[in-house]
PDB file of C-alpha atoms in Angstrom:
ATOM      1  CA  MET A 769       0.000   0.000   0.000  1.00 48.00           C
ATOM      2  CA  ASN A 770       1.158   3.567  -0.553  1.00 48.00           C
ATOM      3  CA  GLY A 771       1.620   6.073   2.225  1.00 52.00           C
ATOM      4  CA  ARG A 772      -1.909   7.455   1.896  1.00 68.00           C
ATOM      5  CA  ALA A 773      -3.625   4.102   2.439  1.00 78.00           C
ATOM      6  CA  ARG A 774      -5.955   4.033   5.405  1.00 86.00           C
ATOM      7  CA  ARG A 775      -5.963   0.851   7.466  1.00 89.00           C
ATOM      8  CA  VAL A 776      -9.537  -0.356   7.933  1.00 92.00           C
ATOM      9  CA  GLU A 777     -10.943  -3.499   9.513  1.00 93.00           C
ATOM     10  CA  PHE A 778     -13.604  -5.231   7.431  1.00 95.00           C
ATOM     11  CA  ASP A 779     -16.286  -7.264   9.198  1.00 95.00           C
ATOM     12  CA  ASP A 780     -15.988 -10.985   8.389  1.00 96.00           C
ATOM     13  CA  SER A 781     -19.376 -11.696   9.938  1.00 95.00           C
ATOM     14  CA  GLY A 782     -20.996  -9.871   7.013  1.00 95.00           C
ATOM     15  CA  LEU A 783     -19.699 -12.420   4.507  1.00 97.00           C
ATOM     16  CA  ASN A 784     -22.008 -15.035   2.965  1.00 97.00           C
ATOM     17  CA  THR A 785     -25.107 -13.472   4.488  1.00 95.00           C
ATOM     18  CA  TRP A 786     -27.865 -13.021   1.910  1.00 96.00           C
ATOM     19  CA  SER A 787     -29.678  -9.712   1.745  1.00 95.00           C
ATOM     20  CA  ASP A 788     -33.451  -9.525   1.879  1.00 95.00           C
ATOM     21  CA  GLU A 789     -35.072 -10.336  -1.438  1.00 96.00           C
ATOM     22  CA  GLU A 790     -35.961  -7.415  -3.693  1.00 96.00           C
ATOM     23  CA  ARG A 791     -38.766  -7.731  -6.249  1.00 97.00           C
ATOM     24  CA  PHE A 792     -38.755  -5.930  -9.578  1.00 98.00           C
ATOM     25  CA  GLU A 793     -41.540  -5.762 -12.145  1.00 98.00           C
ATOM     26  CA  VAL A 794     -40.149  -5.715 -15.679  1.00 98.00           C
ATOM     27  CA  THR A 795     -42.032  -3.480 -18.093  1.00 98.00           C
ATOM     28  CA  ARG A 796     -41.675  -3.016 -21.820  1.00 98.00           C
ATOM     29  CA  GLU A 797     -41.312   0.716 -21.252  1.00 98.00           C
ATOM     30  CA  ARG A 798     -38.390   0.326 -18.829  1.00 98.00           C
ATOM     31  CA  ILE A 799     -36.538  -2.006 -21.192  1.00 98.00           C
ATOM     32  CA  ALA A 800     -37.042   0.398 -24.094  1.00 98.00           C
ATOM     33  CA  GLU A 801     -35.934   3.348 -21.956  1.00 98.00           C
ATOM     34  CA  TYR A 802     -32.733   1.499 -20.977  1.00 98.00           C
ATOM     35  CA  ALA A 803     -31.969   0.558 -24.585  1.00 98.00           C
ATOM     36  CA  ALA A 804     -32.446   4.160 -25.719  1.00 98.00           C
ATOM     37  CA  ALA A 805     -30.311   5.446 -22.832  1.00 98.00           C
ATOM     38  CA  THR A 806     -27.413   3.232 -23.945  1.00 98.00           C
ATOM     39  CA  ASN A 807     -27.738   4.003 -27.706  1.00 98.00           C
ATOM     40  CA  ASP A 808     -28.532   0.330 -28.302  1.00 98.00           C
ATOM     41  CA  PRO A 809     -29.288  -0.157 -32.034  1.00 98.00           C
ATOM     42  CA  ILE A 810     -30.928  -3.605 -31.697  1.00 98.00           C
ATOM     43  CA  ALA A 811     -34.597  -3.276 -32.673  1.00 98.00           C
ATOM     44  CA  VAL A 812     -36.082  -5.784 -30.196  1.00 98.00           C
ATOM     45  CA  HIS A 813     -34.305  -3.997 -27.345  1.00 98.00           C
ATOM     46  CA  ARG A 814     -35.499  -0.562 -28.503  1.00 98.00           C
ATOM     47  CA  ALA A 815     -39.059  -1.917 -28.711  1.00 98.00           C
ATOM     48  CA  GLY A 816     -38.867  -3.412 -25.203  1.00 98.00           C
ATOM     49  CA  ASP A 817     -39.523  -6.961 -26.468  1.00 98.00           C
ATOM     50  CA  VAL A 818     -36.498  -8.368 -24.631  1.00 98.00           C
ATOM     51  CA  ALA A 819     -33.924  -6.761 -22.329  1.00 98.00           C
ATOM     52  CA  PRO A 820     -30.329  -6.138 -23.420  1.00 98.00           C
ATOM     53  CA  PRO A 821     -27.767  -8.030 -21.313  1.00 98.00           C
ATOM     54  CA  VAL A 822     -26.561  -5.211 -19.041  1.00 98.00           C
ATOM     55  CA  PHE A 823     -30.179  -4.337 -18.156  1.00 98.00           C
ATOM     56  CA  ALA A 824     -29.730  -7.232 -15.698  1.00 98.00           C
ATOM     57  CA  ILE A 825     -28.146  -4.740 -13.281  1.00 97.00           C
ATOM     58  CA  VAL A 826     -31.410  -2.768 -12.949  1.00 97.00           C
ATOM     59  CA  PRO A 827     -33.502  -5.319 -10.980  1.00 97.00           C
ATOM     60  CA  VAL A 828     -30.637  -5.937  -8.532  1.00 96.00           C
ATOM     61  CA  PHE A 829     -29.576  -2.336  -7.895  1.00 91.00           C
ATOM     62  CA  ASP A 830     -31.138  -2.048  -4.432  1.00 88.00           C
ATOM     63  CA  ALA A 831     -30.151  -5.557  -3.306  1.00 91.00           C
ATOM     64  CA  MET A 832     -26.492  -5.192  -4.292  1.00 88.00           C
ATOM     65  CA  LEU A 833     -25.849  -2.245  -1.955  1.00 82.00           C
ATOM     66  CA  VAL A 834     -26.621  -4.123   1.260  1.00 85.00           C
ATOM     67  CA  PRO A 835     -23.663  -6.580   1.331  1.00 91.00           C
ATOM     68  CA  VAL A 836     -21.120  -3.765   1.115  1.00 91.00           C
ATOM     69  CA  ILE A 837     -22.621  -2.089   4.169  1.00 90.00           C
ATOM     70  CA  ASP A 838     -22.439  -5.399   6.038  1.00 92.00           C
ATOM     71  CA  VAL A 839     -18.665  -5.678   5.487  1.00 95.00           C
ATOM     72  CA  ALA A 840     -17.174  -2.191   5.051  1.00 93.00           C
ATOM     73  CA  PRO A 841     -17.533   0.759   7.454  1.00 91.00           C
ATOM     74  CA  THR A 842     -19.752   3.462   5.975  1.00 89.00           C
ATOM     75  CA  ASP A 843     -17.189   6.248   6.458  1.00 87.00           C
ATOM     76  CA  ILE A 844     -15.027   4.890   3.600  1.00 87.00           C
ATOM     77  CA  PHE A 845     -17.830   4.824   1.032  1.00 81.00           C
ATOM     78  CA  GLY A 846     -16.483   8.031  -0.497  1.00 74.00           C
ATOM     79  CA  ARG A 847     -13.535   5.973  -1.752  1.00 77.00           C
ATOM     80  CA  VAL A 848     -15.498   3.201  -3.459  1.00 82.00           C
ATOM     81  CA  VAL A 849     -15.718   2.699  -7.215  1.00 86.00           C
ATOM     82  CA  HIS A 850     -17.150  -0.089  -9.327  1.00 91.00           C
ATOM     83  CA  GLY A 851     -14.106  -2.198 -10.154  1.00 94.00           C
ATOM     84  CA  GLU A 852     -15.401  -5.191 -12.124  1.00 97.00           C
ATOM     85  CA  GLN A 853     -18.707  -6.662 -13.295  1.00 98.00           C
ATOM     86  CA  ASP A 854     -19.350 -10.229 -14.438  1.00 98.00           C
ATOM     87  CA  PHE A 855     -22.754 -11.428 -15.684  1.00 98.00           C
ATOM     88  CA  HIS A 856     -23.629 -15.131 -16.083  1.00 98.00           C
ATOM     89  CA  PHE A 857     -26.909 -15.584 -17.953  1.00 98.00           C
ATOM     90  CA  HIS A 858     -29.368 -18.478 -17.808  1.00 98.00           C
ATOM     91  CA  ARG A 859     -31.907 -16.711 -20.033  1.00 98.00           C
ATOM     92  CA  PRO A 860     -32.906 -13.193 -21.120  1.00 98.00           C
ATOM     93  CA  ILE A 861     -35.183 -10.876 -19.145  1.00 98.00           C
ATOM     94  CA  ARG A 862     -38.579 -10.222 -20.752  1.00 98.00           C
ATOM     95  CA  PRO A 863     -41.380  -7.714 -20.112  1.00 98.00           C
ATOM     96  CA  GLY A 864     -44.287  -8.703 -17.906  1.00 98.00           C
ATOM     97  CA  GLU A 865     -42.326 -10.824 -15.445  1.00 98.00           C
ATOM     98  CA  THR A 866     -41.469 -10.179 -11.814  1.00 98.00           C
ATOM     99  CA  LEU A 867     -37.877 -10.880 -10.793  1.00 98.00           C
ATOM    100  CA  VAL A 868     -36.547 -11.657  -7.326  1.00 98.00           C
ATOM    101  CA  ALA A 869     -32.981 -10.581  -6.487  1.00 98.00           C
ATOM    102  CA  LYS A 870     -30.727 -11.115  -3.482  1.00 97.00           C
ATOM    103  CA  ALA A 871     -27.034 -10.496  -2.850  1.00 97.00           C
ATOM    104  CA  ARG A 872     -24.215 -11.440  -0.506  1.00 97.00           C
ATOM    105  CA  ALA A 873     -20.578 -10.502  -0.034  1.00 97.00           C
ATOM    106  CA  ILE A 874     -18.392 -13.562  -0.610  1.00 98.00           C
ATOM    107  CA  GLY A 875     -14.930 -12.160   0.110  1.00 97.00           C
ATOM    108  CA  TYR A 876     -12.548  -9.220   0.290  1.00 97.00           C
ATOM    109  CA  ALA A 877      -8.932  -8.674  -0.619  1.00 96.00           C
ATOM    110  CA  SER A 878      -6.159  -6.201   0.122  1.00 93.00           C
ATOM    111  CA  ARG A 879      -4.291  -4.999  -2.991  1.00 84.00           C
ATOM    112  CA  SER A 880      -1.413  -2.612  -3.641  1.00 80.00           C
ATOM    113  CA  SER A 881      -3.648   0.381  -4.401  1.00 84.00           C
ATOM    114  CA  GLY A 882      -6.684  -0.407  -2.273  1.00 91.00           C
ATOM    115  CA  SER A 883      -9.048  -3.173  -1.200  1.00 95.00           C
ATOM    116  CA  THR A 884     -11.919  -4.967  -2.869  1.00 95.00           C
ATOM    117  CA  ILE A 885     -15.166  -6.582  -1.792  1.00 96.00           C
ATOM    118  CA  THR A 886     -16.714  -9.167  -4.115  1.00 97.00           C
ATOM    119  CA  MET A 887     -20.471  -9.596  -4.195  1.00 97.00           C
ATOM    120  CA  HIS A 888     -22.462 -12.496  -5.599  1.00 98.00           C
ATOM    121  CA  ILE A 889     -25.946 -11.595  -6.806  1.00 98.00           C
ATOM    122  CA  GLU A 890     -28.734 -13.967  -7.840  1.00 98.00           C
ATOM    123  CA  THR A 891     -31.792 -13.120  -9.904  1.00 98.00           C
ATOM    124  CA  ARG A 892     -34.639 -15.631 -10.152  1.00 98.00           C
ATOM    125  CA  SER A 893     -38.216 -15.769 -11.331  1.00 98.00           C
ATOM    126  CA  THR A 894     -41.005 -15.803  -8.757  1.00 98.00           C
ATOM    127  CA  ALA A 895     -41.141 -19.577  -9.344  1.00 98.00           C
ATOM    128  CA  GLY A 896     -37.488 -19.824  -8.284  1.00 97.00           C
ATOM    129  CA  ASP A 897     -36.010 -20.517 -11.713  1.00 98.00           C
ATOM    130  CA  PRO A 898     -32.553 -18.949 -12.259  1.00 98.00           C
ATOM    131  CA  VAL A 899     -32.382 -15.945 -14.593  1.00 98.00           C
ATOM    132  CA  ASN A 900     -28.820 -14.705 -14.037  1.00 98.00           C
ATOM    133  CA  GLU A 901     -25.952 -14.567 -11.567  1.00 98.00           C
ATOM    134  CA  GLN A 902     -23.618 -11.604 -11.163  1.00 98.00           C
ATOM    135  CA  TYR A 903     -20.279 -10.941  -9.525  1.00 98.00           C
ATOM    136  CA  LEU A 904     -19.647  -7.307  -8.664  1.00 97.00           C
ATOM    137  CA  THR A 905     -16.278  -6.172  -7.352  1.00 96.00           C
ATOM    138  CA  ALA A 906     -16.262  -2.921  -5.377  1.00 92.00           C
ATOM    139  CA  PHE A 907     -12.871  -1.231  -5.141  1.00 92.00           C
ATOM    140  CA  PHE A 908     -11.960   1.068  -2.221  1.00 91.00           C
ATOM    141  CA  ARG A 909      -9.124   3.373  -3.264  1.00 85.00           C
ATOM    142  CA  ASN A 910      -6.250   3.731  -0.793  1.00 87.00           C
ATOM    143  CA  VAL A 911      -7.922   1.521   1.808  1.00 91.00           C
ATOM    144  CA  ASP A 912      -5.934  -1.317   3.373  1.00 93.00           C
ATOM    145  CA  ALA A 913      -8.094  -4.178   4.678  1.00 93.00           C
ATOM    146  CA  GLY A 914      -4.882  -5.870   5.795  1.00 92.00           C
ATOM    147  CA  ARG A 915      -5.698  -9.351   4.533  1.00 94.00           C
ATOM    148  CA  THR A 916      -7.618 -11.471   2.035  1.00 96.00           C
ATOM    149  CA  VAL A 917     -10.641 -13.469   3.159  1.00 97.00           C
ATOM    150  CA  GLY A 918     -13.145 -15.614   1.261  1.00 97.00           C
ATOM    151  CA  LYS A 919     -13.646 -15.833  -2.491  1.00 96.00           C
ATOM    152  CA  SER A 920     -13.181 -13.529  -5.466  1.00 95.00           C
ATOM    153  CA  ALA A 921     -15.053 -13.403  -8.774  1.00 95.00           C
ATOM    154  CA  PRO A 922     -14.297 -15.967 -11.504  1.00 95.00           C
ATOM    155  CA  PRO A 923     -11.247 -14.941 -13.578  1.00 92.00           C
ATOM    156  CA  ASN A 924     -11.674 -13.122 -16.896  1.00 91.00           C
ATOM    157  CA  GLY A 925      -8.189 -11.840 -17.744  1.00 87.00           C
ATOM    158  CA  PHE A 926      -7.194 -10.511 -21.173  1.00 89.00           C
ATOM    159  CA  ASP A 927      -4.328 -12.207 -23.009  1.00 91.00           C
ATOM    160  CA  ASP A 928      -2.074  -9.361 -24.194  1.00 90.00           C
ATOM    161  CA  SER A 929      -0.758 -11.545 -27.023  1.00 92.00           C
ATOM    162  CA  LEU A 930      -4.122 -10.999 -28.750  1.00 93.00           C
ATOM    163  CA  ARG A 931      -2.974  -7.510 -29.696  1.00 89.00           C
ATOM    164  CA  ALA A 932      -0.379  -9.068 -31.994  1.00 91.00           C
ATOM    165  CA  ARG A 933      -3.214  -9.767 -34.438  1.00 94.00           C
ATOM    166  CA  ASP A 934      -5.978  -7.570 -35.772  1.00 96.00           C
ATOM    167  CA  PRO A 935      -9.351  -7.723 -34.016  1.00 98.00           C
ATOM    168  CA  ILE A 936     -12.136  -9.418 -35.948  1.00 98.00           C
ATOM    169  CA  ALA A 937     -14.341  -6.355 -35.445  1.00 98.00           C
ATOM    170  CA  VAL A 938     -14.031  -2.722 -34.340  1.00 98.00           C
ATOM    171  CA  VAL A 939     -17.178  -0.755 -33.476  1.00 98.00           C
ATOM    172  CA  SER A 940     -17.077   3.047 -33.231  1.00 98.00           C
ATOM    173  CA  GLN A 941     -19.320   4.589 -30.557  1.00 98.00           C
ATOM    174  CA  HIS A 942     -20.118   8.075 -29.277  1.00 98.00           C
ATOM    175  CA  VAL A 943     -21.134   9.128 -25.765  1.00 98.00           C
ATOM    176  CA  ASP A 944     -23.789  11.820 -26.096  1.00 98.00           C
ATOM    177  CA  GLU A 945     -23.641  15.039 -24.111  1.00 97.00           C
ATOM    178  CA  ASP A 946     -26.907  14.112 -22.339  1.00 97.00           C
ATOM    179  CA  GLN A 947     -26.038  10.405 -21.948  1.00 98.00           C
ATOM    180  CA  THR A 948     -25.770  10.415 -18.156  1.00 97.00           C
ATOM    181  CA  PHE A 949     -29.056  12.283 -17.747  1.00 97.00           C
ATOM    182  CA  ARG A 950     -30.818   9.615 -19.801  1.00 98.00           C
ATOM    183  CA  TYR A 951     -28.998   6.683 -18.222  1.00 97.00           C
ATOM    184  CA  ALA A 952     -29.576   7.683 -14.587  1.00 96.00           C
ATOM    185  CA  PRO A 953     -33.394   7.311 -14.583  1.00 97.00           C
ATOM    186  CA  ALA A 954     -33.331   4.331 -16.957  1.00 97.00           C
ATOM    187  CA  SER A 955     -30.937   2.421 -14.693  1.00 96.00           C
ATOM    188  CA  GLY A 956     -32.069   3.741 -11.316  1.00 94.00           C
ATOM    189  CA  ASP A 957     -28.546   5.014 -10.530  1.00 91.00           C
ATOM    190  CA  PRO A 958     -28.812   8.555  -9.089  1.00 86.00           C
ATOM    191  CA  VAL A 959     -25.132   9.041  -8.073  1.00 85.00           C
ATOM    192  CA  PRO A 960     -24.440  12.802  -8.457  1.00 88.00           C
ATOM    193  CA  LEU A 961     -20.965  12.321  -9.986  1.00 88.00           C
ATOM    194  CA  HIS A 962     -22.844  11.515 -13.185  1.00 93.00           C
ATOM    195  CA  LEU A 963     -25.324  14.381 -12.984  1.00 92.00           C
ATOM    196  CA  ASP A 964     -23.863  17.365 -11.126  1.00 93.00           C
ATOM    197  CA  GLU A 965     -20.836  19.177 -12.522  1.00 92.00           C
ATOM    198  CA  GLU A 966     -20.072  20.888  -9.226  1.00 92.00           C
ATOM    199  CA  VAL A 967     -20.186  17.658  -7.214  1.00 86.00           C
ATOM    200  CA  ALA A 968     -17.925  15.944  -9.749  1.00 86.00           C
ATOM    201  CA  LYS A 969     -15.342  18.750  -9.585  1.00 90.00           C
ATOM    202  CA  GLU A 970     -15.445  18.780  -5.779  1.00 86.00           C
ATOM    203  CA  ALA A 971     -14.538  15.075  -5.979  1.00 79.00           C
ATOM    204  CA  GLY A 972     -11.448  15.955  -8.009  1.00 84.00           C
ATOM    205  CA  LEU A 973     -12.843  15.059 -11.422  1.00 87.00           C
ATOM    206  CA  PRO A 974     -12.703  17.364 -14.446  1.00 93.00           C
ATOM    207  CA  GLY A 975     -16.479  17.139 -14.737  1.00 93.00           C
ATOM    208  CA  ILE A 976     -19.425  14.763 -14.958  1.00 94.00           C
ATOM    209  CA  ILE A 977     -18.406  11.178 -15.730  1.00 95.00           C
ATOM    210  CA  ALA A 978     -20.389   8.519 -17.550  1.00 96.00           C
ATOM    211  CA  HIS A 979     -21.750   5.522 -15.653  1.00 96.00           C
ATOM    212  CA  GLY A 980     -19.398   2.568 -16.016  1.00 96.00           C
ATOM    213  CA  LEU A 981     -22.316   0.236 -16.653  1.00 97.00           C
ATOM    214  CA  CYS A 982     -23.505   2.499 -19.454  1.00 98.00           C
ATOM    215  CA  THR A 983     -20.118   2.059 -21.130  1.00 98.00           C
ATOM    216  CA  MET A 984     -20.406  -1.686 -20.492  1.00 98.00           C
ATOM    217  CA  ALA A 985     -23.828  -1.635 -22.182  1.00 98.00           C
ATOM    218  CA  PHE A 986     -22.225   0.087 -25.192  1.00 98.00           C
ATOM    219  CA  ALA A 987     -19.689  -2.760 -25.361  1.00 98.00           C
ATOM    220  CA  SER A 988     -22.444  -5.372 -25.056  1.00 98.00           C
ATOM    221  CA  TRP A 989     -24.348  -4.204 -28.109  1.00 98.00           C
ATOM    222  CA  ALA A 990     -21.091  -3.896 -30.037  1.00 98.00           C
ATOM    223  CA  VAL A 991     -20.321  -7.551 -29.290  1.00 98.00           C
ATOM    224  CA  LEU A 992     -23.889  -8.688 -29.917  1.00 98.00           C
ATOM    225  CA  THR A 993     -24.224  -6.966 -33.288  1.00 98.00           C
ATOM    226  CA  GLU A 994     -20.820  -8.120 -34.525  1.00 98.00           C
ATOM    227  CA  VAL A 995     -20.576 -11.735 -33.310  1.00 98.00           C
ATOM    228  CA  GLY A 996     -23.891 -12.606 -31.633  1.00 98.00           C
ATOM    229  CA  GLY A 997     -26.398 -12.095 -34.416  1.00 98.00           C
ATOM    230  CA  SER A 998     -28.041  -9.372 -32.283  1.00 98.00           C
ATOM    231  CA  ASP A 999     -29.614 -12.223 -30.279  1.00 98.00           C
ATOM    232  CA  VAL A1000     -29.373 -11.667 -26.523  1.00 98.00           C
ATOM    233  CA  SER A1001     -30.503 -15.245 -25.831  1.00 98.00           C
ATOM    234  CA  ARG A1002     -27.082 -16.420 -27.081  1.00 98.00           C
ATOM    235  CA  VAL A1003     -25.116 -14.518 -24.402  1.00 98.00           C
ATOM    236  CA  ARG A1004     -23.858 -16.857 -21.673  1.00 98.00           C
ATOM    237  CA  ARG A1005     -21.365 -14.590 -19.935  1.00 98.00           C
ATOM    238  CA  PHE A1006     -20.303 -10.948 -20.195  1.00 98.00           C
ATOM    239  CA  ALA A1007     -17.561  -9.504 -17.976  1.00 98.00           C
ATOM    240  CA  VAL A1008     -15.340  -6.398 -17.807  1.00 98.00           C
ATOM    241  CA  ARG A1009     -12.983  -4.452 -15.601  1.00 97.00           C
ATOM    242  CA  PHE A1010     -13.651  -0.707 -15.405  1.00 97.00           C
ATOM    243  CA  ALA A1011     -10.231   0.676 -16.297  1.00 96.00           C
ATOM    244  CA  GLY A1012     -10.751   4.369 -17.015  1.00 96.00           C
ATOM    245  CA  LEU A1013     -13.153   7.285 -16.815  1.00 95.00           C
ATOM    246  CA  VAL A1014     -15.508   8.094 -19.689  1.00 97.00           C
ATOM    247  CA  PHE A1015     -16.957  11.564 -20.232  1.00 97.00           C
ATOM    248  CA  PRO A1016     -19.935  12.933 -22.160  1.00 97.00           C
ATOM    249  CA  GLY A1017     -18.828  13.726 -25.694  1.00 98.00           C
ATOM    250  CA  ASP A1018     -16.201  10.964 -25.815  1.00 98.00           C
ATOM    251  CA  ASP A1019     -15.653   8.893 -28.943  1.00 98.00           C
ATOM    252  CA  LEU A1020     -15.036   5.231 -28.124  1.00 98.00           C
ATOM    253  CA  SER A1021     -14.135   2.068 -29.993  1.00 98.00           C
ATOM    254  CA  THR A1022     -14.871  -1.505 -28.913  1.00 98.00           C
ATOM    255  CA  ARG A1023     -12.366  -4.015 -30.333  1.00 98.00           C
ATOM    256  CA  ILE A1024     -13.216  -7.726 -30.428  1.00 98.00           C
ATOM    257  CA  TRP A1025     -11.000 -10.814 -30.788  1.00 98.00           C
ATOM    258  CA  LYS A1026     -12.062 -14.442 -31.135  1.00 97.00           C
ATOM    259  CA  VAL A1027     -10.388 -16.610 -28.481  1.00 96.00           C
ATOM    260  CA  GLU A1028     -11.723 -20.159 -28.729  1.00 93.00           C
ATOM    261  CA  SER A1029     -14.713 -22.344 -29.551  1.00 91.00           C
ATOM    262  CA  GLY A1030     -16.013 -25.449 -27.804  1.00 92.00           C
ATOM    263  CA  ASN A1031     -18.958 -26.942 -25.917  1.00 90.00           C
ATOM    264  CA  GLY A1032     -21.431 -25.159 -28.143  1.00 95.00           C
ATOM    265  CA  ALA A1033     -20.129 -21.642 -27.503  1.00 97.00           C
ATOM    266  CA  THR A1034     -17.432 -19.248 -28.675  1.00 98.00           C
ATOM    267  CA  THR A1035     -15.383 -17.077 -26.320  1.00 97.00           C
ATOM    268  CA  TYR A1036     -14.423 -13.566 -27.359  1.00 98.00           C
ATOM    269  CA  ALA A1037     -12.095 -11.050 -25.726  1.00 98.00           C
ATOM    270  CA  PHE A1038     -12.798  -7.345 -26.094  1.00 98.00           C
ATOM    271  CA  GLU A1039     -11.808  -3.931 -24.815  1.00 97.00           C
ATOM    272  CA  THR A1040     -13.236  -0.452 -25.182  1.00 98.00           C
ATOM    273  CA  VAL A1041     -10.855   2.442 -25.777  1.00 98.00           C
ATOM    274  CA  ARG A1042     -10.848   6.207 -26.139  1.00 98.00           C
ATOM    275  CA  GLY A1043      -7.938   6.816 -28.452  1.00 97.00           C
ATOM    276  CA  SER A1044      -5.019   5.048 -26.769  1.00 96.00           C
ATOM    277  CA  ASP A1045      -6.705   4.951 -23.353  1.00 97.00           C
ATOM    278  CA  VAL A1046      -8.388   1.687 -22.345  1.00 97.00           C
ATOM    279  CA  VAL A1047     -11.630   2.406 -20.469  1.00 98.00           C
ATOM    280  CA  LEU A1048     -12.994  -1.163 -20.330  1.00 98.00           C
ATOM    281  CA  SER A1049     -10.387  -3.898 -19.995  1.00 97.00           C
ATOM    282  CA  ASP A1050     -10.398  -7.682 -19.508  1.00 97.00           C
ATOM    283  CA  GLY A1051     -13.557  -7.957 -21.576  1.00 98.00           C
ATOM    284  CA  LEU A1052     -14.892 -11.505 -21.918  1.00 98.00           C
ATOM    285  CA  ALA A1053     -17.983 -12.629 -23.801  1.00 98.00           C
ATOM    286  CA  GLU A1054     -19.249 -16.188 -24.181  1.00 98.00           C
ATOM    287  CA  ILE A1055     -21.715 -16.510 -27.064  1.00 98.00           C
ATOM    288  CA  ALA A1056     -23.680 -19.685 -27.789  1.00 98.00           C
ATOM    289  CA  ASP A1057     -23.176 -20.969 -31.338  1.00 95.00           C
TER     290      ASP A1057
END
């Protein structure tokens, strides 16, 4: 840890304790609003017929906050950022259904620049059938938990040797000036760093920043349109690490490489960049053949 790291004791008793269940009614209008807020070009998403993959974060938003509070002291929440997100899909989300979500912290780790807490989130139908699982890694900058306890998310590292060959697809994307103001209500994420210029600058940022999950949604439709036949039912897994800040007005590119095929699915690696800056790294997509 560097000299500014604050030593903090995390609470082990908060691990592996499920939150209360949260229910979420999926509407066609909410799906369509989310697709529009992420510039998704896929027609069935824009019409609200089926949810795009990253929409899966919306029904779990309230449930996923509880496990962090159970493990980390609240006075360090000003240092937390969304470090990684990993979706595992059993089936798509469709309008007219009610989903049931719950979450638990499964482990934490001390790293050189801060500490992480990993959360495991389950979404099921009211009948108990699995819809998706998620692993969310929260990163506390310059916080030293002192040790590593429990489990981390499944690995999804990027093989740097892939850059020795051309990607199979490159998708150009643009973050609109009003992107964050559309994404906030569509996702249910009201964090002021994405909406209030003054708050963002007081936090040491040059201005409003885009939601990381909005950028992840951009990457998801890039992958789907290029290698998934625009069919969300083929997505088995979609994971990223949030590597850099994105701002309204940014021009991005999502680059995709084929990694391997087998067991009825193809694995792709991807990253999203702004010029030479990587903003989404360690991208992994598993697409059913």
